[in-house]
Amino acid sequence: MRFDTPAMTNPIDQGKVVGQRIHRIDGPLKTTGRAVYAYEWHDSNGRYVYGYIVGSAIAKGRIRSMDVSAARNAPGVLAVVTSDGIGDLKKGKYNTAKLFGGTEIQHYHQAIAVVVAETFEEARAAAALVKVDYAEEKGAFDLEAAKDTAVKPEEGEPDSAAGDFDAAFETAAVKFDQTYTTPDQSHAMMEPHASIAAWNGDELTVWTSSQMIDWWRTDLATTLGIDKEKVHIMSPFIGGGFGCKLFLRADAVLAALAAREAKRPVKVALPRPFLMNNTTHRPATIQRIRIGAERDGRITAIAHESWSGDLPGGGPEVAVQQTRLLYAGANRMTATRLATLDLPEGNAMRAPGEAPGMMALEIAIDEMAERLGRDPVDFRIINDTQVDPEKPERPFSHRNLVGCLRTGAERFGWQDRSKQPGGRREGNWLVGMGVASAFRNNLLVPSGARVRLDREGIVTVETDMTDIGTGSYTIIAQTAAEMLGVPVDKVAVSLGDSRFPVSSGSGGQFGGNCSTAGVYAACVKLREAVAQKLGFNSPDELTFSGGEVRAGDRRMPLAQAASDEALVAEDRIEFGDLDKTHQQSTFGAHFVEVGVDVATGETRIRRMLAVCGAGRILNPITARSQVIGAMTMGVGGALSEELVVDTERGFFVNHDLAAYEVPVHADIPHQEVIFLDESDPMSSPMKAKGIAELGLCGVAAAVANAIYNATGVRVRKYPITLDKLINGLPEVS
Amino acid sequence: MQSPGALEISRRDLLVASAATVTVASTASLSHFQTSTAAASQSTKISFTVNGERRELQLDNRTTLLDALREHLHLTGTKKGCDHGQCGACTVLADGRRVNACLTLAVMHEGEDITTIEGLGQPGSLHPMQAAFVEHDGFQCGYCTPGQICSSVAMLEEIKANIPSHVTGDLLAPAEVTPAEIRERMSGNICRCGAYSNIVEAITEIAGRKA
């Protein structure tokens, strides 16, 4: 199905199942420990053996030699596969750093060997016996130091401009110019990367933890030098990803190579301390923002420049992209620059670009509002735009940022915010409120599905879509149930298997809208097949409801269409240029109240509210969970999350969950989420848009702005730890 | 002006004291094993009860309780999130008390009664806490969930037993089930998906039902 004209009324609009509060259909499996994740597959016919990774102890250089004799002779050891032994392997399309193979070291903890033994304990002990002689080289690890060497990236749109920023800024009545920094961040999902690989002749099956089944399948085949058709990927449950499982990772490559060498199925999990330096991270940024405005608050000039680093061949963090679209202003420019750093690969983490970009932009907007003597909510509303500010002939498909801000301000009690920073004190607590806009683009990615109706009236959906906690199982079941007029418990959903039609996968907050649109397309075909089988003439005039198919007075049980054989239909959604003619984005507003301890500078989050305008909400329960989870991650970004770089040795020092501090229960209050009632017919037949990343964009800035409102201390260097506040706090006796 | 400082110290002493008690008990059982297997190989035969069923295993002494459950008994509901005692995904109940199964060796649990997530309830007959997590959507990816649920079940028992926490105000009054107490006591169980707000609601509902 090609989606190239705005959606008309369709069966999804009935809203009998889609849009309803349906509990997760995989909930009973997940809450009882019966959901089977990558490392947990058991086959009573074949006993697995264990692979343990060895990582590089240097950040840059090459391996002179490796001595694996002690490891090979250790108890229980079956095989040792080394990077220099196996030689260069072809790198997959989506990776920047190679995952394994050869003698070149590109970053700390890059995989250089896997040791296979009968038991986990034996493999781990033997891995510690591998001796490596390195030729270490000097690398660049410090973004601040490398900033001046940054270049304009060759790909993407590193520069954008409209009007004449320099002239408009020069003559602006009120000017603002500040620089902000965001640190490297880690996805830190709860399930570490893990794979089990089993060869059957030249065919390989890998149970793994992947957000994008087909990308992994393609890149694993490339790396191993085998035909993609010979690779079978299974990933039905994923213990979180946030972007870290978008691209093939070392555990899958090591498991496959180790299983080939050991001639046994091999399981490999990355130990937690490998996650930060072996895999990818969100790159640190330095961002300069300049805003010029009239005294009445209208922005006349806005500029956003960003610097980040990555390995050679990598890309920048596109932290400026929201600034091209979020606020009005005739004169504007953005620039993205990339430095070469020899840290581990920088890549997508939840809301790449907008998440760090909004961390900076939304503080700048707060600062500018104050400079203008404007309320920060009003300042944002004054500068709303309904068109792409760079191309005013191009409207937004649907945009109600103003509604998000107004609704939020009213519900949060924004009028009670102290106009004077540091003006509200409750005992030892300095109390403040902050606001930020939320913004994230809506991306459209083709997605396929297969649906089958059997004689019991059960509808089975098969797609290689993944559920990384987003609720894919449930919203896909809701979509099929709505389309075929059956309750959700008559729908079976099978995901994460490369034998199923290729889907959008999970990333960029496109998975919910696009994968259900693919299921919609397949269900339209199945409806046609049912109509034909039951002798109805015009499928468009049929009603599928209550397990029946109806046209006028004639009604037939749905299951009867499959009475002699199951009916199967397959299709995929493909998108035309509606995202070119119209800017498709999602909007929201974050409100935060903090207390800052006047003596210690400790920040506590007291209240949080998000208001989101993101098209049709397919399931208010799972959508709320996506947003509160994102708000929680935003609190981490504001207050504690920072991968600390050892700029001499070139690695992230705090590479575990004790030292890389993500929020815990005690850090998070009750969270409120409001969804504006809207639908966007430009996005897909589902009229839904993404929500999972929107919930993160702006949160950290809302926290930062609340801290400023509480204390009068403006911190422009994330995370806002107490050491950055304490010198600015009032004297206490 | 205020007493929190003094109270801090007494709380800390209390925690140290209770931690010391635990340490002594574990050392005692550990030394029992060391003497009985001192000259033997690097593996030990261990028997314990898991989810009501008597289990015997011959285990490498280095095997954690977590790996004994996951790799030897194939009870994979208990998750390995960090293997360092930093995330809580491996929380199980040992003789009714919650423990990070990755931080304790299997051989230290001879004769004990272990309960894992599989022992609390099954699809179709969920434990009330499991049902409350589904009802309140107290999870997303589900990987920390078994640990959260086991931890919360034991945590409510700790409150009932009047064991104080860092945020308990009055040590002489009965411990209360408040959101602040729940958040403090559950902070060893990390949820990166960020379901905390919903998890606290699930636990609060069960605590209220119990009270």
XYZ file of C-alpha atoms in Angstrom, chain A residues 23-24 27 30-35 37 39-40 42 50 120-122 125 186-192 238-240 242 267 272-273 349 428 468-469 621-622 624-626 628-629 632-633 641 656-658 662-666 668-671, chain B residues 1-2 60 62-64 67 70-71 74 76-77 79-84 86-87 117-118 121-123 126 130 133-135 137 139-146 148-149 183-184 186-187 189-201:
116
model
C -3.076 -3.651 28.963
C 0.040 -5.083 27.402
C 2.375 -8.382 30.404
C 7.055 -10.332 31.359
C 5.812 -10.175 34.939
C 6.206 -13.914 35.491
C 9.665 -14.268 33.969
C 8.339 -16.291 31.032
C 9.316 -13.820 28.328
C 15.261 -12.901 26.055
C 20.633 -15.288 26.282
C 17.810 -17.447 27.616
C 17.318 -23.381 25.658
C 29.997 -20.074 26.680
C 30.673 -19.473 31.951
C 33.080 -19.524 34.878
C 35.745 -21.335 32.866
C 38.686 -17.204 33.922
C 25.176 5.944 27.646
C 22.015 4.076 26.701
C 22.496 1.804 29.729
C 19.509 -0.391 28.908
C 18.905 -3.133 31.437
C 19.635 -6.112 29.193
C 23.267 -6.156 28.074
C 14.467 -7.078 23.920
C 15.482 -5.773 27.312
C 15.650 -2.154 26.238
C 17.323 3.229 23.243
C 26.313 -17.892 23.903
C 28.050 -4.702 31.880
C 31.400 -2.851 32.048
C 20.656 7.337 21.347
C 15.775 24.109 53.568
C 11.826 -2.932 22.972
C 9.389 -2.050 25.733
C -1.352 3.104 28.684
C 1.715 2.244 26.641
C 2.038 7.167 28.886
C 4.744 4.661 29.764
C 6.875 5.805 26.855
C 7.181 8.870 31.707
C 10.192 6.732 30.818
C 12.882 9.877 33.688
C 15.760 9.643 31.218
C 24.315 11.231 33.471
C 29.108 0.549 34.998
C 25.766 1.284 36.620
C 27.254 2.384 39.929
C 20.819 6.765 35.841
C 17.768 7.799 37.858
C 16.525 5.371 40.511
C 13.154 5.155 42.236
C 14.086 7.763 44.837
C 11.467 10.284 40.418
C 8.161 11.612 41.729
C 4.703 10.781 40.432
C 4.596 11.925 36.806
C 18.120 23.956 64.536
C 17.286 20.546 63.185
C 31.707 -24.907 40.106
C 32.540 -19.788 41.403
C 28.951 -20.153 40.211
C 26.743 -17.366 41.464
C 23.967 -18.394 37.173
C 19.657 -19.272 34.946
C 22.226 -21.591 33.427
C 17.006 -22.792 33.333
C 15.693 -17.486 33.327
C 13.045 -15.232 34.830
C 17.771 -11.507 34.994
C 21.433 -10.668 34.671
C 21.622 -6.912 34.224
C 25.047 -6.081 35.571
C 26.506 -9.062 37.476
C 27.807 -6.508 39.989
C 24.357 -2.508 40.878
C 21.020 -2.924 39.127
C 9.775 -14.820 39.893
C 8.610 -18.160 38.484
C 2.859 -16.825 39.937
C 2.262 -17.937 36.389
C 0.336 -16.527 33.447
C -0.579 -14.167 38.696
C 2.450 -9.345 39.203
C 2.379 -4.452 37.607
C 0.307 -5.423 34.550
C -2.606 -3.241 35.667
C 1.948 -0.845 33.371
C 7.317 -2.050 33.161
C 8.236 -1.601 29.544
C 11.018 -3.807 28.220
C 10.368 -6.201 31.093
C 13.987 -6.972 31.854
C 14.138 -5.406 35.308
C 10.588 -6.492 36.058
C 11.113 -9.852 37.802
C 11.296 -5.263 40.763
C 8.477 -7.640 41.633
C 10.925 4.780 46.493
C 13.775 4.659 48.976
C 13.160 0.115 45.859
C 16.111 2.242 44.758
C 16.198 -1.886 41.464
C 17.001 0.208 38.408
C 14.492 0.538 35.577
C 16.113 2.278 32.619
C 12.795 2.367 30.773
C 11.742 4.632 33.620
C 8.542 2.963 34.806
C 9.116 4.139 38.379
C 5.997 6.277 38.640
C 3.811 3.349 37.593
C 5.729 0.814 39.686
C 5.165 2.854 42.846
C 1.456 2.945 42.049
